[in-house]
PDB file of C-alpha atoms in Angstrom:
ATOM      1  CA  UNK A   1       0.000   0.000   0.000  1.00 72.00           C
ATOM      2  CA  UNK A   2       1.445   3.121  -1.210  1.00 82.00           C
ATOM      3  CA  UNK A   3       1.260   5.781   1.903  1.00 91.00           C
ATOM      4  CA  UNK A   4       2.769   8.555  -0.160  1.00 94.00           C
ATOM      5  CA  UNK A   5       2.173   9.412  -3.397  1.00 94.00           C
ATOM      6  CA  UNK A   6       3.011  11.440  -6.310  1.00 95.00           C
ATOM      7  CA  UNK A   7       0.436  11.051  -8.939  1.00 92.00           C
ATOM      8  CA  UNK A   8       2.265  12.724 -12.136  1.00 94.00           C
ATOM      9  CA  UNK A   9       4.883  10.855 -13.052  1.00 93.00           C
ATOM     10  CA  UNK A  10       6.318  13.596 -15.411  1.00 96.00           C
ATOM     11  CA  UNK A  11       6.583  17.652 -15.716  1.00 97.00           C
ATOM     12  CA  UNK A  12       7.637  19.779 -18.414  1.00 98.00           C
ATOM     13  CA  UNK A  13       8.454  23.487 -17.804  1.00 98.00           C
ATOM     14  CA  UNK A  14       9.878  26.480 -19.558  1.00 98.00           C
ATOM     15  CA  UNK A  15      13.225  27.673 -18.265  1.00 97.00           C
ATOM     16  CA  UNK A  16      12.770  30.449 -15.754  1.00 97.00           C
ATOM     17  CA  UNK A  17       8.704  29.386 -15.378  1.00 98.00           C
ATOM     18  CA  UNK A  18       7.351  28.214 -11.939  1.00 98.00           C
ATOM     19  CA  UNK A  19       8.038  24.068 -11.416  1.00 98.00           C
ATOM     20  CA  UNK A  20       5.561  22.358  -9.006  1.00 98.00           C
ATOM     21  CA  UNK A  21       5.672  19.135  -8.100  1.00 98.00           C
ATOM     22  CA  UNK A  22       3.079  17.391  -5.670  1.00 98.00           C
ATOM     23  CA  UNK A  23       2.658  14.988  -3.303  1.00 97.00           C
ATOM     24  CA  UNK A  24      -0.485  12.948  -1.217  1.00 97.00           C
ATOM     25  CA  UNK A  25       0.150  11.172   1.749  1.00 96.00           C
ATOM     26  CA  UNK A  26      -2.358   8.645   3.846  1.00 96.00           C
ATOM     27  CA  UNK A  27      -0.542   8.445   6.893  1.00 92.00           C
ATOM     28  CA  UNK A  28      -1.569  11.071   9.496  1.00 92.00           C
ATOM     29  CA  UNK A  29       1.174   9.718  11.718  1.00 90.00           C
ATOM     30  CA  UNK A  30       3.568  11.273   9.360  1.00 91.00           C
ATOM     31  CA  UNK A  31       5.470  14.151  10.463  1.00 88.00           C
ATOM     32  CA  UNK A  32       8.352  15.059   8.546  1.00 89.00           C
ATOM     33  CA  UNK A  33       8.545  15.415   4.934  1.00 92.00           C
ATOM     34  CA  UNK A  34      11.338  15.651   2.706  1.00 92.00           C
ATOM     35  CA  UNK A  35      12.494  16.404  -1.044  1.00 96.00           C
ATOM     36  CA  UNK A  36      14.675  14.306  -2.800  1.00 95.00           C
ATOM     37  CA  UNK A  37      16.455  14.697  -6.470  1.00 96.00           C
ATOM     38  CA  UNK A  38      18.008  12.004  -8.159  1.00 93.00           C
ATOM     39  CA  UNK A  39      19.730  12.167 -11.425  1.00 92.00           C
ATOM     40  CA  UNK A  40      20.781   8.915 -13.540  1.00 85.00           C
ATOM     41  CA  UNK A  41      23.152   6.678 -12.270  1.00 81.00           C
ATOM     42  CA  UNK A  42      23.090   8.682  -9.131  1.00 87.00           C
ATOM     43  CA  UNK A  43      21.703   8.188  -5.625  1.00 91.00           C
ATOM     44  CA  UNK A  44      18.964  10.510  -4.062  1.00 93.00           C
ATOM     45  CA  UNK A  45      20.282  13.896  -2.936  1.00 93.00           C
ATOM     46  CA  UNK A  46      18.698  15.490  -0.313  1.00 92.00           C
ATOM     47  CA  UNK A  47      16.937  18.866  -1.201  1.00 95.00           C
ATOM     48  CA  UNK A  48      14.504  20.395   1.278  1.00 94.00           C
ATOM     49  CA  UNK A  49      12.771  19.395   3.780  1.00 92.00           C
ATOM     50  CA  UNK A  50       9.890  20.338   6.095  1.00 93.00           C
ATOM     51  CA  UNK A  51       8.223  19.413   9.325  1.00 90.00           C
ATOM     52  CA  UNK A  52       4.510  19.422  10.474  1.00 91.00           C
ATOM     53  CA  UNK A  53       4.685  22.045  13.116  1.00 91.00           C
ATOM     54  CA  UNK A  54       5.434  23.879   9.787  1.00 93.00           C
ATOM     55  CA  UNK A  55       3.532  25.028   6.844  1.00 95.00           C
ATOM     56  CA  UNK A  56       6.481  26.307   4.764  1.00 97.00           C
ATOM     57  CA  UNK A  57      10.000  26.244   4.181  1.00 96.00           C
ATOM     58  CA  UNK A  58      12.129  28.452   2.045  1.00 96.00           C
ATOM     59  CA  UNK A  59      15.713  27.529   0.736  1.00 95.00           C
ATOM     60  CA  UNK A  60      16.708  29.317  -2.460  1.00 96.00           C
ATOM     61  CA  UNK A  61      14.673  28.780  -5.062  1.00 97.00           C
ATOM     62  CA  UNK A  62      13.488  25.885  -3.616  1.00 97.00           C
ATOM     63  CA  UNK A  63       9.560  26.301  -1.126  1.00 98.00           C
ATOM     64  CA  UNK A  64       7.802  23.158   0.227  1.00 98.00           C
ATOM     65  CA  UNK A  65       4.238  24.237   1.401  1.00 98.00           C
ATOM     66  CA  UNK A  66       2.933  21.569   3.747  1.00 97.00           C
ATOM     67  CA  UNK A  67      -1.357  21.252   4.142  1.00 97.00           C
ATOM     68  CA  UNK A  68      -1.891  18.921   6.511  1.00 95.00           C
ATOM     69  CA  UNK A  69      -5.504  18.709   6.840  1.00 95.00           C
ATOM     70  CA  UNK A  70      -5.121  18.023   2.936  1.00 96.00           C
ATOM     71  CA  UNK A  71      -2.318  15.611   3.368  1.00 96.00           C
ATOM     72  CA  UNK A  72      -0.707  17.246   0.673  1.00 97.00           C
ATOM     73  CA  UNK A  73       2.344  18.985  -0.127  1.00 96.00           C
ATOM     74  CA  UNK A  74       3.918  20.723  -2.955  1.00 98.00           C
ATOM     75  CA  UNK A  75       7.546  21.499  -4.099  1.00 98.00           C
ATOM     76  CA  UNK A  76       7.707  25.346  -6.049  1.00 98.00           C
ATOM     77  CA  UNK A  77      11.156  25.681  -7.734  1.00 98.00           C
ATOM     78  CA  UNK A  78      11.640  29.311  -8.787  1.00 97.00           C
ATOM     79  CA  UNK A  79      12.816  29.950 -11.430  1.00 97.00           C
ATOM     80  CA  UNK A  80      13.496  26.501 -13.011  1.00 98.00           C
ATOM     81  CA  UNK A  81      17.116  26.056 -14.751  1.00 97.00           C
ATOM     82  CA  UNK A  82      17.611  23.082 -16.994  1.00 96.00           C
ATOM     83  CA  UNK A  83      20.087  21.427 -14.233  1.00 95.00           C
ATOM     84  CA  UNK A  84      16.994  20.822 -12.592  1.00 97.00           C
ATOM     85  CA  UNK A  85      16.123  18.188 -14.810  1.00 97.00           C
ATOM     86  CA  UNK A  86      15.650  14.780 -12.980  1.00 97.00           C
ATOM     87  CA  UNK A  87      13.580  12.892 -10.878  1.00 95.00           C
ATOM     88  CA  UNK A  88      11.713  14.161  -7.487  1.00 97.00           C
ATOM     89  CA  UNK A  89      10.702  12.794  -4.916  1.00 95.00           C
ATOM     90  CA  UNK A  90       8.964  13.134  -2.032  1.00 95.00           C
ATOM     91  CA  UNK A  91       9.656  11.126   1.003  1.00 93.00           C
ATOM     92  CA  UNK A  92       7.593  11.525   4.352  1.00 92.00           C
ATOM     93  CA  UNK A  93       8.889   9.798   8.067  1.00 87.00           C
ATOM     94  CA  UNK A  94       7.121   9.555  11.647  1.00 82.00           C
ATOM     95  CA  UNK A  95       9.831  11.609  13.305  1.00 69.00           C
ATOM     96  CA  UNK A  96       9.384  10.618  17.040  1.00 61.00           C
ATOM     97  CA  UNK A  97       9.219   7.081  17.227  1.00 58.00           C
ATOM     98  CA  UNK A  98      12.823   6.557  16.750  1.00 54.00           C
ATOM     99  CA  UNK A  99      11.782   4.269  13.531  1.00 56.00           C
ATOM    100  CA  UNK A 100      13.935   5.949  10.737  1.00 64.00           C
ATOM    101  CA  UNK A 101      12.692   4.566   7.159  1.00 78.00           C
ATOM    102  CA  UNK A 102      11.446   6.955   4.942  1.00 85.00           C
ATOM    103  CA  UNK A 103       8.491   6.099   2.616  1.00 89.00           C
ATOM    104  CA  UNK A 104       8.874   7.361  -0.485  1.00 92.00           C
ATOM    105  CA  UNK A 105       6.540   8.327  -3.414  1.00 93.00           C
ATOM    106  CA  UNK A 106       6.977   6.857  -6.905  1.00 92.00           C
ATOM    107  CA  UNK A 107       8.875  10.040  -8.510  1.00 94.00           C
ATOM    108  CA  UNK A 108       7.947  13.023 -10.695  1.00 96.00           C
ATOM    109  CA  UNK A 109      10.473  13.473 -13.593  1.00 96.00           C
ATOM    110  CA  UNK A 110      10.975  17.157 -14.180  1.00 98.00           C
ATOM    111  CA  UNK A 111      12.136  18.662 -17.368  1.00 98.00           C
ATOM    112  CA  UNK A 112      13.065  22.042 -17.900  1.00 98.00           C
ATOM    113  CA  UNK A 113      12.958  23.100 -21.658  1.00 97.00           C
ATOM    114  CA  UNK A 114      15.625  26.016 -22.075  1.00 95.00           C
TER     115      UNK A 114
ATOM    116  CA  UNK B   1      34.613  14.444   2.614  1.00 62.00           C
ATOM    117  CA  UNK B   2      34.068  11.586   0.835  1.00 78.00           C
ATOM    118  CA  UNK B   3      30.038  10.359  -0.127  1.00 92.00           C
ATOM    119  CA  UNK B   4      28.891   6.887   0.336  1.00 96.00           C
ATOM    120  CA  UNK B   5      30.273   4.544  -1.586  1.00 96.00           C
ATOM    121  CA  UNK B   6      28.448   1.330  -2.842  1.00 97.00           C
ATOM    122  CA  UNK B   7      30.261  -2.006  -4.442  1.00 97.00           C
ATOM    123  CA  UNK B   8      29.906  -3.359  -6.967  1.00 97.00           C
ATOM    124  CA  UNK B   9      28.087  -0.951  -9.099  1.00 96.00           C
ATOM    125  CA  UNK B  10      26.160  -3.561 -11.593  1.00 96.00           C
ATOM    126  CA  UNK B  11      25.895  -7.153 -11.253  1.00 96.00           C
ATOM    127  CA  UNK B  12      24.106  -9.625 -13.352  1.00 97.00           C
ATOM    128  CA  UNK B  13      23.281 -13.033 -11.180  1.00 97.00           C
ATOM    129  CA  UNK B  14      20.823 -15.775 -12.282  1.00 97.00           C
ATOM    130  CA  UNK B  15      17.502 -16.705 -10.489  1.00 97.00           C
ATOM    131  CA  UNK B  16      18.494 -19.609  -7.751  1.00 97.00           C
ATOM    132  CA  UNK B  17      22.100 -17.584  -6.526  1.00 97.00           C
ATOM    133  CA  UNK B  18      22.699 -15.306  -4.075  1.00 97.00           C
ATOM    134  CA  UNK B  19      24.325 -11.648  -3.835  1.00 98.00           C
ATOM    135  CA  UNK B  20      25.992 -10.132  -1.288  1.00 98.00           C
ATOM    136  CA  UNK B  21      26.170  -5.934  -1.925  1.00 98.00           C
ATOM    137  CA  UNK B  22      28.256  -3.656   0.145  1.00 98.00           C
ATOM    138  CA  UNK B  23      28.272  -0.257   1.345  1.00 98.00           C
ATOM    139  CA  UNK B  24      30.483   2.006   3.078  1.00 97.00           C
ATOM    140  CA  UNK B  25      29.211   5.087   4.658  1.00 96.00           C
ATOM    141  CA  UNK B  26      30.012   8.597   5.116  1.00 94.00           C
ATOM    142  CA  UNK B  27      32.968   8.800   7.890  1.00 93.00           C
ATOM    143  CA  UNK B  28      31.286   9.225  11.477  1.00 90.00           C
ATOM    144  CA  UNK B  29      27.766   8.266  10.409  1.00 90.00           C
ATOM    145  CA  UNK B  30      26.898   5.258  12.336  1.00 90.00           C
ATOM    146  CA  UNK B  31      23.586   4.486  10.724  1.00 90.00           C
ATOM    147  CA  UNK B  32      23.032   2.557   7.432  1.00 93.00           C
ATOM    148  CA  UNK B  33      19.643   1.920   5.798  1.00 93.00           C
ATOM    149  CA  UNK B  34      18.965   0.196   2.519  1.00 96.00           C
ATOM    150  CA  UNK B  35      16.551   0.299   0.359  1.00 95.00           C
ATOM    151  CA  UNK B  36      15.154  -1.205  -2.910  1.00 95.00           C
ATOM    152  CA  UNK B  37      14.116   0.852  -6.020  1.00 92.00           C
ATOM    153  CA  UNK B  38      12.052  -0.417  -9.138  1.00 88.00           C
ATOM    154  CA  UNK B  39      10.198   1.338 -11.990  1.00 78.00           C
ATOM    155  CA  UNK B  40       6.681   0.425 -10.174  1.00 75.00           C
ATOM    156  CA  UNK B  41       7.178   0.924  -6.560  1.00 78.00           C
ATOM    157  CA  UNK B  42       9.910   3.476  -6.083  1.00 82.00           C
ATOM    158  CA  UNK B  43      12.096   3.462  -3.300  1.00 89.00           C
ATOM    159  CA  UNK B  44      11.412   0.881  -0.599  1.00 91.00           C
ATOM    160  CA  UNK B  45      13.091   0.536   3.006  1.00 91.00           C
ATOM    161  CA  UNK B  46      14.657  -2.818   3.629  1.00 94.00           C
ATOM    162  CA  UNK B  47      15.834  -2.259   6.846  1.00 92.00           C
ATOM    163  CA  UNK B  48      18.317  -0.121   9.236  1.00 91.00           C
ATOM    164  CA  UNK B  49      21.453  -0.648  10.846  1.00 92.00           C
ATOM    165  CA  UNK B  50      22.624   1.285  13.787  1.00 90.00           C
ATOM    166  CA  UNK B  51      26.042  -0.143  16.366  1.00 89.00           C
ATOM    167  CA  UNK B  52      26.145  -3.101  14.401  1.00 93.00           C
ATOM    168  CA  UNK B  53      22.458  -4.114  15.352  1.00 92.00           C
ATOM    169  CA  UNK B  54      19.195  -4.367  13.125  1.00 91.00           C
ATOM    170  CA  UNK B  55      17.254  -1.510  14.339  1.00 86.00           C
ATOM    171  CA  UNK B  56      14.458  -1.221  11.905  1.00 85.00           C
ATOM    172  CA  UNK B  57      12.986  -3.367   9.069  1.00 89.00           C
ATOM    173  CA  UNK B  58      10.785  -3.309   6.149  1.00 89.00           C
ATOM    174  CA  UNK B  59       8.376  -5.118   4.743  1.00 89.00           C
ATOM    175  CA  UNK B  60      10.265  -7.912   2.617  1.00 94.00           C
ATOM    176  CA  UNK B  61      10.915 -11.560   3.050  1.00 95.00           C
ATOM    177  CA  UNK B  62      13.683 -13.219   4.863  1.00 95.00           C
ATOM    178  CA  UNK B  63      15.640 -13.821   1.757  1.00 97.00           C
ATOM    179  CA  UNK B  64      16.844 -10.391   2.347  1.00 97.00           C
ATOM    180  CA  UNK B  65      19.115  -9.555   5.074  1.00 96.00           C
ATOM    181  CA  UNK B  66      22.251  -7.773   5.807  1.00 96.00           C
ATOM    182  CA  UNK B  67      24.855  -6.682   8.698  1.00 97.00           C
ATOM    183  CA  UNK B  68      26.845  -3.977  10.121  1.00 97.00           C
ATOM    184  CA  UNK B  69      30.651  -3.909  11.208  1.00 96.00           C
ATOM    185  CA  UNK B  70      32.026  -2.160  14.070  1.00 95.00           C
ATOM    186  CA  UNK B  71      33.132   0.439  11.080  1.00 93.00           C
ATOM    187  CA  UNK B  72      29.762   0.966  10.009  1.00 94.00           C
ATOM    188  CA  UNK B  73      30.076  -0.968   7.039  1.00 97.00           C
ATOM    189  CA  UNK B  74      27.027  -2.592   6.004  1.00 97.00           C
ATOM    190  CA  UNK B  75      26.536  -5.679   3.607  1.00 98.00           C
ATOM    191  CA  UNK B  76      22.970  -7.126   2.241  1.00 98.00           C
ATOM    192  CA  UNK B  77      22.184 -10.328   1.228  1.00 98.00           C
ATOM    193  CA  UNK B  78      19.903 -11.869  -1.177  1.00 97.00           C
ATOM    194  CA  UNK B  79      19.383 -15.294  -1.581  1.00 95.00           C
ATOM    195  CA  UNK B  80      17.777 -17.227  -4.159  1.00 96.00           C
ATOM    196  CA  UNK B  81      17.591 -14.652  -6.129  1.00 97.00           C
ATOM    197  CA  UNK B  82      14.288 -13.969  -7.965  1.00 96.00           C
ATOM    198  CA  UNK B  83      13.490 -12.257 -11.456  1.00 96.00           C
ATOM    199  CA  UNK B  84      11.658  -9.614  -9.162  1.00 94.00           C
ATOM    200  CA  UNK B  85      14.464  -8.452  -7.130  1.00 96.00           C
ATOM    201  CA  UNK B  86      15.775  -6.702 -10.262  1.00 96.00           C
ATOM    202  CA  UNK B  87      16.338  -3.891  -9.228  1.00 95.00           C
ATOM    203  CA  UNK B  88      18.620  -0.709  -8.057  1.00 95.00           C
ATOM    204  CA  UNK B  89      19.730  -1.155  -3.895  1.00 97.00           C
ATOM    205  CA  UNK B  90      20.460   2.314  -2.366  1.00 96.00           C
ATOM    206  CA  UNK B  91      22.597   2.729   1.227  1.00 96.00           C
ATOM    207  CA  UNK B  92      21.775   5.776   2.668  1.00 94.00           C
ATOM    208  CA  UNK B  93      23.813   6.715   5.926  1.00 92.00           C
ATOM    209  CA  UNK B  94      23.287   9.378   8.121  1.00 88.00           C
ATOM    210  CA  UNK B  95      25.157  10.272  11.478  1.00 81.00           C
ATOM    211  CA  UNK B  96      22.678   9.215  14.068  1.00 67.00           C
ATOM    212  CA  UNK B  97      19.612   8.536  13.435  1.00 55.00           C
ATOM    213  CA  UNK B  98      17.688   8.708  16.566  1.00 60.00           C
ATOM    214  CA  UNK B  99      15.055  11.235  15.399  1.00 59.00           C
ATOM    215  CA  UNK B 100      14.340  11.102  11.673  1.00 54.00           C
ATOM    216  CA  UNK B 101      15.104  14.080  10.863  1.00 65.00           C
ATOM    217  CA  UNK B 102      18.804  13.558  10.413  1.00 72.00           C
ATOM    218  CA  UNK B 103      19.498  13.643   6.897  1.00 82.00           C
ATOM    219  CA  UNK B 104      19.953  10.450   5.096  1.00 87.00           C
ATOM    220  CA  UNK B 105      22.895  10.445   3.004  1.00 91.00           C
ATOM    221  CA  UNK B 106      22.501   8.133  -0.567  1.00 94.00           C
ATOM    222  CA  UNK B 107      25.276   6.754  -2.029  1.00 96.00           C
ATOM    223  CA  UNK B 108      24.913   5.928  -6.289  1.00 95.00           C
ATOM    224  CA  UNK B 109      23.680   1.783  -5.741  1.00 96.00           C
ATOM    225  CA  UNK B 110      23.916  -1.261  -7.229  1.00 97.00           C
ATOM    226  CA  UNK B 111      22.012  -2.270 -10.173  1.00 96.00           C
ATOM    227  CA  UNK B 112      21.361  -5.691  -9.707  1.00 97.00           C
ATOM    228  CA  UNK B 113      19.816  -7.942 -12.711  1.00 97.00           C
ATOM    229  CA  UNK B 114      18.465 -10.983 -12.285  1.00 97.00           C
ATOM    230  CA  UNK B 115      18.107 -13.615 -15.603  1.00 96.00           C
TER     231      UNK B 115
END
């Protein structure tokens, strides 16, 4: 059973326009939510993250907006830049229980047409 | 400071064997989780290692299992190997992961076929 989700499983943007990616989750337990890139024959790399006492966190161009009642969040990437090509995704933990694994979504591949 | 590094990078086995992939993590980090990607599912935890002892583990059957050294070196095992374990293994390290919101470090994986 898939707790976290991202439903699009591609994205094309204009260089310089607005990327947003999204992601569901099921688990209310959740309460730490993360960002991660990956490019080809490359592991994950850690972008943003945010937690649930939050509903937004700022780093660069990079905003995750958190709506919890929703179970939804969103990455914004402002403006996009063709290195920003690759797959997303988002990756959600239960931050108190000591129990580390992070469940991830299936991936959004971004492209960003210069 | 060097990333985590994974061994071998690809390996081609054939269903029936076993596989034993390695993974060294970031120096000082003392926690090493694994985890299995494929095209359907995305990335899935296997299981955690923390001191040398299982701390955590996913939702897959015994045929998978690994171990920690008192460097934090981790290995994982698969035994008879399946066509549906084909698939890219990820170790992600991070320096203590008590609260989850240490970051998890990846390293690049193994791409493991299975014919």
């Amino acid at each position: 059973d898939q707790q976290v989700k991202q439903n699009s499983p591609s994205l094309s943007v204009q260089e310089g326009r607005i990327s947003i990616l999204n992601c569901d989750y099921t688990n209310s337990m959740f309460d730490y939510f993360l960002w991660y890139k990956k490019y080809p024959a490359e592991g994950p790399t850690f972008l943003i993250s945010i937690s649930s006492i939050k509903d937004k966190n700022e780093d660069g161009r990079f905003t995750v907006f958190l709506n919890k009642s929703a179970k939804h969040l969103s990455l914004h990437i402002v403006p996009s830049q063709p290195g920003d090509s690759a797959v997303y995704f988002c990756a959600a933990s239960v931050a108190g229980t000591g129990a580390n694994n992070l469940f991830f979504g299936t991936g959004t591949r971004l492209t960003v047409i210069p | 400071k060097a990333g985590v590094t994974q061994t071998p990078r690809y390996l081609i086995k054939t269903r029936g064997q076993q596989v034993t992939l390695s993974c060294s993590p970031i120096s000082g980090h003392r926690s090493v989780s694994w985890y299995q990607q494929t095209p359907g599912q995305g990335l899935q935890f296997l299981f955690e290692y923390f001191s040398e002892t299982q701390r955590n583990k996913g939702n897959f059957p015994g045929r998978f299992s690994g171990r920690q050294f008192s460097n934090s070196r981790s290995e994982m095992n698969v035994s008879t190997l399946e066509l549906g374990d084909s698939a890219l293994y990820l170790c992600a390290s991070s320096f203590f992961l008590q609260r989850s919101t240490d970051t998890q470090y990846f390293g690049p994986g193994t791409r493991l076929t299975v014919l």
